PDB file of C-alpha atoms in Angstrom:
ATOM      1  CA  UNK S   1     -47.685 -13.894  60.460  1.00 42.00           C
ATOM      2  CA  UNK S   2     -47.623 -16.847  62.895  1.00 42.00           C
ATOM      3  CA  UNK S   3     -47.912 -15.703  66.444  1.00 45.00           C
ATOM      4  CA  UNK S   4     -45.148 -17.740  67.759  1.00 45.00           C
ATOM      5  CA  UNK S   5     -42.921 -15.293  65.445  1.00 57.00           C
ATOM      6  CA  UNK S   6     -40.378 -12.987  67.536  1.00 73.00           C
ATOM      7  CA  UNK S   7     -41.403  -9.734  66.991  1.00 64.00           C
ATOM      8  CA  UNK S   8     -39.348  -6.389  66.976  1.00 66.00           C
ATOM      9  CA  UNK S   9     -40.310  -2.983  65.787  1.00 57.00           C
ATOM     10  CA  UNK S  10     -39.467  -1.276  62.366  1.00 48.00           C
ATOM     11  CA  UNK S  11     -40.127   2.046  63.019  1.00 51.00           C
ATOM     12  CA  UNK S  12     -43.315   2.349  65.043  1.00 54.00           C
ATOM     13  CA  UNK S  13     -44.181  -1.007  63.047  1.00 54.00           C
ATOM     14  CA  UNK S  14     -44.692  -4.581  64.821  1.00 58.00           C
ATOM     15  CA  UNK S  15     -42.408  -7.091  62.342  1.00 47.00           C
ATOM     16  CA  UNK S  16     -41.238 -10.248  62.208  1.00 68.00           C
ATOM     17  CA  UNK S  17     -37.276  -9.928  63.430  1.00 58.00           C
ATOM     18  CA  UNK S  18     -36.483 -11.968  60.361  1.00 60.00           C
ATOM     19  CA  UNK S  19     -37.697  -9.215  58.258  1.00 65.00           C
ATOM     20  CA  UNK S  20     -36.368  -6.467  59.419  1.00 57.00           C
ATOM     21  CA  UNK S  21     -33.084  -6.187  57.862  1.00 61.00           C
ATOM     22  CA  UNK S  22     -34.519  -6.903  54.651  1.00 64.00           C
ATOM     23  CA  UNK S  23     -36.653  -3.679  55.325  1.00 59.00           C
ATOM     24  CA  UNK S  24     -33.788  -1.668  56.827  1.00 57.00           C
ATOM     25  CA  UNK S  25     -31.522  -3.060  53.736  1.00 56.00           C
ATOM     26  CA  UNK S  26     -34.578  -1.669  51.453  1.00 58.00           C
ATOM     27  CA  UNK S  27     -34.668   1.761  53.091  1.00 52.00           C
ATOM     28  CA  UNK S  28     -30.611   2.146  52.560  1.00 57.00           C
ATOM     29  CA  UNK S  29     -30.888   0.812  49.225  1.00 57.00           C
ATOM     30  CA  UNK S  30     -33.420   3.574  48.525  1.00 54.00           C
ATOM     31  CA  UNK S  31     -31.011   6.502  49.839  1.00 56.00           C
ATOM     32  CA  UNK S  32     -27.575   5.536  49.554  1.00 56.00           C
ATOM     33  CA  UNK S  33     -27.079   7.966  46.484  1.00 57.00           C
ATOM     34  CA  UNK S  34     -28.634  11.200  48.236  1.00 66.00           C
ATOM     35  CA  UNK S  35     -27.206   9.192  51.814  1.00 64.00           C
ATOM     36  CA  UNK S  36     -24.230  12.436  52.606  1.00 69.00           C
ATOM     37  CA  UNK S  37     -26.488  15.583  51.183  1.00 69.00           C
ATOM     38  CA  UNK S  38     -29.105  14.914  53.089  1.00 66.00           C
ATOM     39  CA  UNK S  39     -26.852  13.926  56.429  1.00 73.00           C
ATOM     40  CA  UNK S  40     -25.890  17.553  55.801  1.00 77.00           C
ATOM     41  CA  UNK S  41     -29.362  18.844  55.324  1.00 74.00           C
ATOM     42  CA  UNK S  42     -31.163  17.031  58.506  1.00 76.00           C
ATOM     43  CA  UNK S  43     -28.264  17.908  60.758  1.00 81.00           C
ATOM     44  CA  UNK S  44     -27.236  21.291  59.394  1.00 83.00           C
ATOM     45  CA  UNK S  45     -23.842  19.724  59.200  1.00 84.00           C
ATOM     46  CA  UNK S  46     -23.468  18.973  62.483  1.00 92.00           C
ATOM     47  CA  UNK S  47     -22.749  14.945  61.853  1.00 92.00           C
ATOM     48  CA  UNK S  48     -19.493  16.047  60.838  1.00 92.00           C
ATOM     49  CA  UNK S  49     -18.724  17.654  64.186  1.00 95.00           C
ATOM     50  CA  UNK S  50     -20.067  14.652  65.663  1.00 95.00           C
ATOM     51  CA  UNK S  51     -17.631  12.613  63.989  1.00 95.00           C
ATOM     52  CA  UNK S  52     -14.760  14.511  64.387  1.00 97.00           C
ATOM     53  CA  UNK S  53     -15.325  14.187  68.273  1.00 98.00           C
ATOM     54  CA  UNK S  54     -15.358  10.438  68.072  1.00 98.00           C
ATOM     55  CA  UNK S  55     -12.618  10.192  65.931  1.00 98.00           C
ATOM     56  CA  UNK S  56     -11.085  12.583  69.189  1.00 98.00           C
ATOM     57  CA  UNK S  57     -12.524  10.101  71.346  1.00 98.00           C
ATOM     58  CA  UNK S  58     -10.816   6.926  69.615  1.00 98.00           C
ATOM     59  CA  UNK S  59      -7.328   8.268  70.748  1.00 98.00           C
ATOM     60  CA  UNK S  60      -5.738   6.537  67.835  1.00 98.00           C
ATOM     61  CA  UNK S  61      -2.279   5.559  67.345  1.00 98.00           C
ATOM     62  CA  UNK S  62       0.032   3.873  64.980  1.00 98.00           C
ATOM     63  CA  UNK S  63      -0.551   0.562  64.732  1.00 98.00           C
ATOM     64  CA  UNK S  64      -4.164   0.047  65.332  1.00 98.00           C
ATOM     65  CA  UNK S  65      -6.514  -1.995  63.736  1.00 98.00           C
ATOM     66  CA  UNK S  66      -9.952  -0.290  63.641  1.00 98.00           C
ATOM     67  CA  UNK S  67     -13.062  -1.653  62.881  1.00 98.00           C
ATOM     68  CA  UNK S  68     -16.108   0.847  61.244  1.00 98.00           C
ATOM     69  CA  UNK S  69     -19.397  -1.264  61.709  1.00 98.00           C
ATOM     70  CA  UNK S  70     -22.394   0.147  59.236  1.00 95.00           C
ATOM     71  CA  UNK S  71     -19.954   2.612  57.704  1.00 95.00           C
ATOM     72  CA  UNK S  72     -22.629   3.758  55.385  1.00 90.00           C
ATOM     73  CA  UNK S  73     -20.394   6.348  53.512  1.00 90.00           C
ATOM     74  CA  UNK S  74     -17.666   5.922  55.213  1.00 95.00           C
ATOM     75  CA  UNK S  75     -16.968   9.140  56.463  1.00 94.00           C
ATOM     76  CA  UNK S  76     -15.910   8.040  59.757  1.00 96.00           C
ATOM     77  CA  UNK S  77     -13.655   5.966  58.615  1.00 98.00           C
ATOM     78  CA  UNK S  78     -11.532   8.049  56.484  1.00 97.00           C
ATOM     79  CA  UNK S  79     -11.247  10.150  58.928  1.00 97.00           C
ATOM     80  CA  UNK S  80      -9.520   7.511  60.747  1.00 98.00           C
ATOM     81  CA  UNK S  81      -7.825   6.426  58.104  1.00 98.00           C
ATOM     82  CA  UNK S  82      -6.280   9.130  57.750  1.00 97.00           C
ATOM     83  CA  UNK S  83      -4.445   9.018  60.956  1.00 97.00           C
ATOM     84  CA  UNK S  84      -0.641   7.830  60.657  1.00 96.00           C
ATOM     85  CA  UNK S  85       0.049   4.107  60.938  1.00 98.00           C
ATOM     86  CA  UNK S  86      -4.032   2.857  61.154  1.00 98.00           C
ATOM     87  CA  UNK S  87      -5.516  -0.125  59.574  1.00 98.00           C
ATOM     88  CA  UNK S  88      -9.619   0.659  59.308  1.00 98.00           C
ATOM     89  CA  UNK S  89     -11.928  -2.096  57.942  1.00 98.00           C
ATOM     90  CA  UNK S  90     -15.152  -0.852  56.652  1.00 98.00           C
ATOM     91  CA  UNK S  91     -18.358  -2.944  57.094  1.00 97.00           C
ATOM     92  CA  UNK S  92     -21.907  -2.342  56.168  1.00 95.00           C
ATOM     93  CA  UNK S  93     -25.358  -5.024  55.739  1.00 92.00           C
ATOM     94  CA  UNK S  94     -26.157  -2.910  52.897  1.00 90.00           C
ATOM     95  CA  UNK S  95     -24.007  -3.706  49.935  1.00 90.00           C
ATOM     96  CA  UNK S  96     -25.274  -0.108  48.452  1.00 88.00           C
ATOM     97  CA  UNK S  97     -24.240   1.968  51.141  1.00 88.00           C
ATOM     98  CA  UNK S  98     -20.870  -0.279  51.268  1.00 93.00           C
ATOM     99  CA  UNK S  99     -20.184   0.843  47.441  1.00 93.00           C
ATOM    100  CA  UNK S 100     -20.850   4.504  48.020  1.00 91.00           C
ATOM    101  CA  UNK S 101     -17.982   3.971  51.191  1.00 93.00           C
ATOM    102  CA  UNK S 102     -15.909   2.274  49.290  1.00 95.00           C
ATOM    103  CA  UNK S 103     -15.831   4.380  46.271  1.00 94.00           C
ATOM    104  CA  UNK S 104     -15.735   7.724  48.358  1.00 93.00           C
ATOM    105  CA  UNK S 105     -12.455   6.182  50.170  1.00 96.00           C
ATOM    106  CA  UNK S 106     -10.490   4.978  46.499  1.00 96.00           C
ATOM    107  CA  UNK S 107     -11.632   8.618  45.463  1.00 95.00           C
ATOM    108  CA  UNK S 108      -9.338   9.867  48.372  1.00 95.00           C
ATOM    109  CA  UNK S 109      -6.705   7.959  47.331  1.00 96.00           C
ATOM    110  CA  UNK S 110      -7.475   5.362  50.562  1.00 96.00           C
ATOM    111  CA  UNK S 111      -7.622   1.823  49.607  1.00 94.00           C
ATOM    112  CA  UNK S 112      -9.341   0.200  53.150  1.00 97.00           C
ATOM    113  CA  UNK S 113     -10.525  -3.414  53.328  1.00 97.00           C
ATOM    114  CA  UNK S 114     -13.880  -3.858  53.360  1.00 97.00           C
ATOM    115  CA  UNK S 115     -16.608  -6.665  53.975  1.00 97.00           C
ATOM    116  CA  UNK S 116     -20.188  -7.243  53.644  1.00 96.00           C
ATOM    117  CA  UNK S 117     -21.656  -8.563  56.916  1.00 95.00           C
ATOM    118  CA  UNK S 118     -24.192  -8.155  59.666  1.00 94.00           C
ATOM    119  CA  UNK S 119     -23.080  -6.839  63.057  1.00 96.00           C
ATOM    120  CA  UNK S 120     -24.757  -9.374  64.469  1.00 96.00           C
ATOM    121  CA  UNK S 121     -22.876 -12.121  63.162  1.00 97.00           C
ATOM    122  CA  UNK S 122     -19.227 -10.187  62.491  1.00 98.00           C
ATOM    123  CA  UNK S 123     -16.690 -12.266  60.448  1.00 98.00           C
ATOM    124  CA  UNK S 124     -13.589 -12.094  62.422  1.00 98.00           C
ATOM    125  CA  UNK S 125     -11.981 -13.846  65.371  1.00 98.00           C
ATOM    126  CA  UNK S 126     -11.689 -12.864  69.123  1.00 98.00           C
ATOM    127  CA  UNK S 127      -9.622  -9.864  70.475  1.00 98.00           C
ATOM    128  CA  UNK S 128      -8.730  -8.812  66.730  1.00 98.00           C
ATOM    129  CA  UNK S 129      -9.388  -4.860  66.712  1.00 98.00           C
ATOM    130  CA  UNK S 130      -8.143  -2.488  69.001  1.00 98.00           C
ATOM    131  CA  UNK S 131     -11.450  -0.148  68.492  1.00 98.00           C
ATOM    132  CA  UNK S 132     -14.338  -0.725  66.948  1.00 98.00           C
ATOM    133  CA  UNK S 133     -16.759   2.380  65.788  1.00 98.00           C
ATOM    134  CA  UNK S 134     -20.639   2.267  65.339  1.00 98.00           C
ATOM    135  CA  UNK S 135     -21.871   5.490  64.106  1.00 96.00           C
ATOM    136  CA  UNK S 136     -26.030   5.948  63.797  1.00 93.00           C
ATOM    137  CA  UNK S 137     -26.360   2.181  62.285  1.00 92.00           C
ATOM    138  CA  UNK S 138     -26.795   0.688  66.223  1.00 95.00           C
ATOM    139  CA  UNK S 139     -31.286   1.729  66.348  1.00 91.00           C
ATOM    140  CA  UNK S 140     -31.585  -0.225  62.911  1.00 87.00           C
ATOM    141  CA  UNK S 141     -30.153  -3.458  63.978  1.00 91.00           C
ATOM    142  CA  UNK S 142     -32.651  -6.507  65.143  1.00 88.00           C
ATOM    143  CA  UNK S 143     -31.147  -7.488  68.021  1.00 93.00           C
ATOM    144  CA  UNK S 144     -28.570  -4.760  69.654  1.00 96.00           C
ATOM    145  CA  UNK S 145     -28.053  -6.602  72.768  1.00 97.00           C
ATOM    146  CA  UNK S 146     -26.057  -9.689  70.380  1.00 97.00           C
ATOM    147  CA  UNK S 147     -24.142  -6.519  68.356  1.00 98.00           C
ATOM    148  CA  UNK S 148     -22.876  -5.066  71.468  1.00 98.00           C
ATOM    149  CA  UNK S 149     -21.759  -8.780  72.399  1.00 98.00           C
ATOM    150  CA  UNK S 150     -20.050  -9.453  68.884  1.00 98.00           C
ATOM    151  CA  UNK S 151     -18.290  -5.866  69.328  1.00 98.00           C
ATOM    152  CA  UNK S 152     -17.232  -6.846  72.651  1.00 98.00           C
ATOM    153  CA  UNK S 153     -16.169 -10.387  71.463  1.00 98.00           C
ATOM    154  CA  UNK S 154     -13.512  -9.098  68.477  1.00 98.00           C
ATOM    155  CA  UNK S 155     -12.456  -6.113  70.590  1.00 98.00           C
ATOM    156  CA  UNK S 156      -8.965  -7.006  72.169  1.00 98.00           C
ATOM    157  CA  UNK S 157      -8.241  -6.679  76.022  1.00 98.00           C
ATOM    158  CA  UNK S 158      -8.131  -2.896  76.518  1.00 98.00           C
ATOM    159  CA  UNK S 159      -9.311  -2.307  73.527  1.00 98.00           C
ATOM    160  CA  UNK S 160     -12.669   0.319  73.028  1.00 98.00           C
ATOM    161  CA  UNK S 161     -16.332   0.329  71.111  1.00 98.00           C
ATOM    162  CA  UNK S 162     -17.507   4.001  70.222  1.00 98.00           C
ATOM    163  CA  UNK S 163     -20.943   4.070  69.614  1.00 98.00           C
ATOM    164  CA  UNK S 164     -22.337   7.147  68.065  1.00 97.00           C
ATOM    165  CA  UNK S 165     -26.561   7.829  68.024  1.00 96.00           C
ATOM    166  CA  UNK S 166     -29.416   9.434  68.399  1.00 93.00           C
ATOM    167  CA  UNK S 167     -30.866   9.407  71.610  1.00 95.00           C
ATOM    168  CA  UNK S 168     -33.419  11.217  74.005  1.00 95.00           C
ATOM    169  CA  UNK S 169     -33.454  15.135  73.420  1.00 95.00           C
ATOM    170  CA  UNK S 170     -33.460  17.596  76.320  1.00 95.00           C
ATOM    171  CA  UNK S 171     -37.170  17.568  77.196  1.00 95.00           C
ATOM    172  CA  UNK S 172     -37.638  21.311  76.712  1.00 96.00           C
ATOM    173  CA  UNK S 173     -36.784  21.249  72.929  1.00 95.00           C
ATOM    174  CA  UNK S 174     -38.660  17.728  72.455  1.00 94.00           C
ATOM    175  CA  UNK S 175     -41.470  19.050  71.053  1.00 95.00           C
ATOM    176  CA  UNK S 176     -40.028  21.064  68.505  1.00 95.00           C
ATOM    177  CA  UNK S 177     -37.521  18.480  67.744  1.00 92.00           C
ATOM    178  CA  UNK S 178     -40.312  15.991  67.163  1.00 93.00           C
ATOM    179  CA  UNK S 179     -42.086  18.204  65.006  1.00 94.00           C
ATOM    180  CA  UNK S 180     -39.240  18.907  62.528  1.00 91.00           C
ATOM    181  CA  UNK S 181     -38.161  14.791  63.094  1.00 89.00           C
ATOM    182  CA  UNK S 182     -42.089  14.081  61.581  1.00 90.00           C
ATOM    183  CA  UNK S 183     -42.824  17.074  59.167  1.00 90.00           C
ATOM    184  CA  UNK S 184     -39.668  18.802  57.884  1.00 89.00           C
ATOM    185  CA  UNK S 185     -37.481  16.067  56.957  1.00 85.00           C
ATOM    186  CA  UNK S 186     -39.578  13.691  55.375  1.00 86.00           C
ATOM    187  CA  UNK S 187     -40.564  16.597  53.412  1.00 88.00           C
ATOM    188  CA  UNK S 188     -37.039  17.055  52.525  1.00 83.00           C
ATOM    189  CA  UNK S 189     -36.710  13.211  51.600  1.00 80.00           C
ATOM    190  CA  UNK S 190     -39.768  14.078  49.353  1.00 84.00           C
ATOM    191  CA  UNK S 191     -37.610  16.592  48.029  1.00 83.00           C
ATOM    192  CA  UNK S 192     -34.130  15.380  47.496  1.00 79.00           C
ATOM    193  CA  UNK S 193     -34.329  11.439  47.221  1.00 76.00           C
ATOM    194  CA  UNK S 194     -38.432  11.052  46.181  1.00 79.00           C
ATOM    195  CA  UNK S 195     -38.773   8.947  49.226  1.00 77.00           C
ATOM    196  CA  UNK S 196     -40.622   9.996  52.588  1.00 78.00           C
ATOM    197  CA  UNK S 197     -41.593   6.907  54.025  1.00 81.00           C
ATOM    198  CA  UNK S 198     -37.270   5.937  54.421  1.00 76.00           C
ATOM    199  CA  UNK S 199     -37.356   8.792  56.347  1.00 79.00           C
ATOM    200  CA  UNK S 200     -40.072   9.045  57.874  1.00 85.00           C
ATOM    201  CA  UNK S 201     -38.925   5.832  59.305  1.00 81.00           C
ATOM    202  CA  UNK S 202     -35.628   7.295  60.496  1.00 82.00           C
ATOM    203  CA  UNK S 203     -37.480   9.925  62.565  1.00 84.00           C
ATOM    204  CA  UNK S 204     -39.126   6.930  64.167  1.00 87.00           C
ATOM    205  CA  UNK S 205     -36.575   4.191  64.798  1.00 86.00           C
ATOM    206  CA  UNK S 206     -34.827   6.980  66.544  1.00 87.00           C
ATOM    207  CA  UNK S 207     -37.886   7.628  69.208  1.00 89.00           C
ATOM    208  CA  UNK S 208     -37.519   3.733  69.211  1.00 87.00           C
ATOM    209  CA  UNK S 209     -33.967   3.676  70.456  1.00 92.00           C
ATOM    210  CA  UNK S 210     -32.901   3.145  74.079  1.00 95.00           C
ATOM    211  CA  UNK S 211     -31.917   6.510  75.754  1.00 97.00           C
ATOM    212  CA  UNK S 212     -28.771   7.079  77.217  1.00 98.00           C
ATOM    213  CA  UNK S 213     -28.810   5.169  80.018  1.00 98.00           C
ATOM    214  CA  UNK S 214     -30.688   2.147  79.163  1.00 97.00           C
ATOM    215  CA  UNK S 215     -27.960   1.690  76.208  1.00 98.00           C
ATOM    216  CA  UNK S 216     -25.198   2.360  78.860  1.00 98.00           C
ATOM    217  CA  UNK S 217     -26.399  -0.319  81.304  1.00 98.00           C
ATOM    218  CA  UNK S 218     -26.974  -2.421  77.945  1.00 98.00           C
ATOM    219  CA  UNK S 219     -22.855  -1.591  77.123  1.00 98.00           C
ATOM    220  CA  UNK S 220     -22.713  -3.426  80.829  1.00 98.00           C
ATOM    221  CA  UNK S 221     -25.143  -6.035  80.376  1.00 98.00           C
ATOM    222  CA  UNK S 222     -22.736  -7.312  77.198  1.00 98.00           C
ATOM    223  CA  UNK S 223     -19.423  -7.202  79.222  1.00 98.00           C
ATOM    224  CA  UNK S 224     -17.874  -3.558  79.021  1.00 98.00           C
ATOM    225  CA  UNK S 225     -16.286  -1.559  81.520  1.00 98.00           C
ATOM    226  CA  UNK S 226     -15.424   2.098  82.065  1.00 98.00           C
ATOM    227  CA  UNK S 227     -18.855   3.051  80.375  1.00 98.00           C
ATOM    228  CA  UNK S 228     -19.415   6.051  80.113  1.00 98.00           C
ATOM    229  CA  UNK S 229     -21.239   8.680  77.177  1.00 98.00           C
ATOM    230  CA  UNK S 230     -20.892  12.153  76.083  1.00 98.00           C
ATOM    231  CA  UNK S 231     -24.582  13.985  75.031  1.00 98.00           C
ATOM    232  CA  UNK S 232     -24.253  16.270  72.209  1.00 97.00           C
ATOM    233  CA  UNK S 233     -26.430  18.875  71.214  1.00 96.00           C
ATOM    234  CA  UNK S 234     -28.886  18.457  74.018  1.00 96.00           C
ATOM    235  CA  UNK S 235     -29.146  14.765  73.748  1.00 96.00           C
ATOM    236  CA  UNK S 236     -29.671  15.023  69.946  1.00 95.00           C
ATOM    237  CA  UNK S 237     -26.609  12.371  69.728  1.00 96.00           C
ATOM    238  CA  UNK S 238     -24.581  11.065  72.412  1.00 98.00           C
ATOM    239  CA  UNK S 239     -21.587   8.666  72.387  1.00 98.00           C
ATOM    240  CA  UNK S 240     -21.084   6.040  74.250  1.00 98.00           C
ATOM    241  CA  UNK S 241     -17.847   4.191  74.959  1.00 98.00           C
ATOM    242  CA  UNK S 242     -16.818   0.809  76.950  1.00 98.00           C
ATOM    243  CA  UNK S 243     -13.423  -0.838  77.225  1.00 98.00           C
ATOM    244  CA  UNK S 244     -13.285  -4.700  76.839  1.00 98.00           C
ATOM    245  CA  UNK S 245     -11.143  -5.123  80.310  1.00 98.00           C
ATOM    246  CA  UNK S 246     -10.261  -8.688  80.048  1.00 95.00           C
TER     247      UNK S 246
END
């Protein structure tokens, strides 16, 4: 690797940036079919209650166009879907995780648009979505400042970005929570998918995330006001939220 190479961190890894989503992509591809159980089974369930408070959050209404970014299995987004009169696209980099989505939504009867693209570089013109949703896909992308930007950019005037992740535990449970992060569930990615390392990688892209307020003043820093975030489960997740005011 040449030294004049921008670097960024997979995991607790020092990479190239231009190989990182290839590495991320790799991960997904490696979990997509196992990617709900074990959501279940590292959370205890509790992404779904997660979810269903930012689907609360996104105050949705007839006549919205919503935009899911990394919808993975798309989940969140038929739960918005679901909501009278809304038009959700569903995006993912990973064209594995995009045909689980995609496939869970025609199995619910919900035929939603969807497109293969990196947040980074998002398809679509200014001020086209009323809300855009990010839900634990924000710690894996290269450059989050620039995906914060493009979600600002295709956001209309008044419009909101929900973005759902891990973050910084409450400091008394840290040290348990680090040692189930580093032992149990790569164990149980062992167990259910044959792969570890993915997630073993997980438990350390999310000690490589910004915390709560370093992502807020980053919401800031890419033109979003009204920021503000909810923690949930001591700090386990939190969700943060900016308007586009102009």
């Amino acid at each position: 690797m040449s030294d004049t190479q921008q670097k960024t961190h997979f995991g607790y890894q020092q990479v190239d940036a231009a190989e990182k989503a290839g590495r991320v992509r790799g991960v997904f591809d490696s979990v997509a079919s196992r990617y709900d159980l074990m959501n279940d089974l590292m959370s205890g369930g509790l992404h779904r209650v997660w979810k269903h408070f930012t689907v609360g959050q996104a105050a949705l209404r007839p006549g919205m166009r919503v935009l899911d970014l990394a919808t993975g299995s798309g989940d969140l987004a038929r739960a918005m879907a679901r909501k009278p009169g809304v038009e959700v696209w569903m995006t993912d980099i990973n064209a594995a995780m995009l045909d689980v989505g995609r496939d869970r939504a025609l199995n619910d009867g919900l035929s939603l648009p969807t497109v293969q693209c990196d947040a980074e570089r998002l398809p679509f013109p200014d001020k086209h979505f009323d809300r855009v949703t990010l839900a634990f896909g924000l710690r894996n992308m290269t450059n989050k400042d620039v995906a914060l930007k493009e979600i600002h950019r295709v956001l209309k005037p008044g419009g909101k970005a929900l973005v759902l992740e891990f973050s910084k535990v409450w400091e008394p449970l840290r040290r348990p929570y680090d040692a189930f992060s580093f032992n149990v569930i790569p164990a149980i990615g062992k167990l259910v998918t044959n792969d570890a390392d993915s997630y073993r990688y997980l438990a350390e892209s999310i000690r490589m995330h910004p915390d709560q307020e370093t992502l807020a003043q980053m919401f800031r820093d890419a033109g979003f006001g009204q920021v503000r975030y909810f923690n949930m489960t001591a700090g386990v997740v939190a969700l943060h939220q900016g308007v586009r005011l102009n």
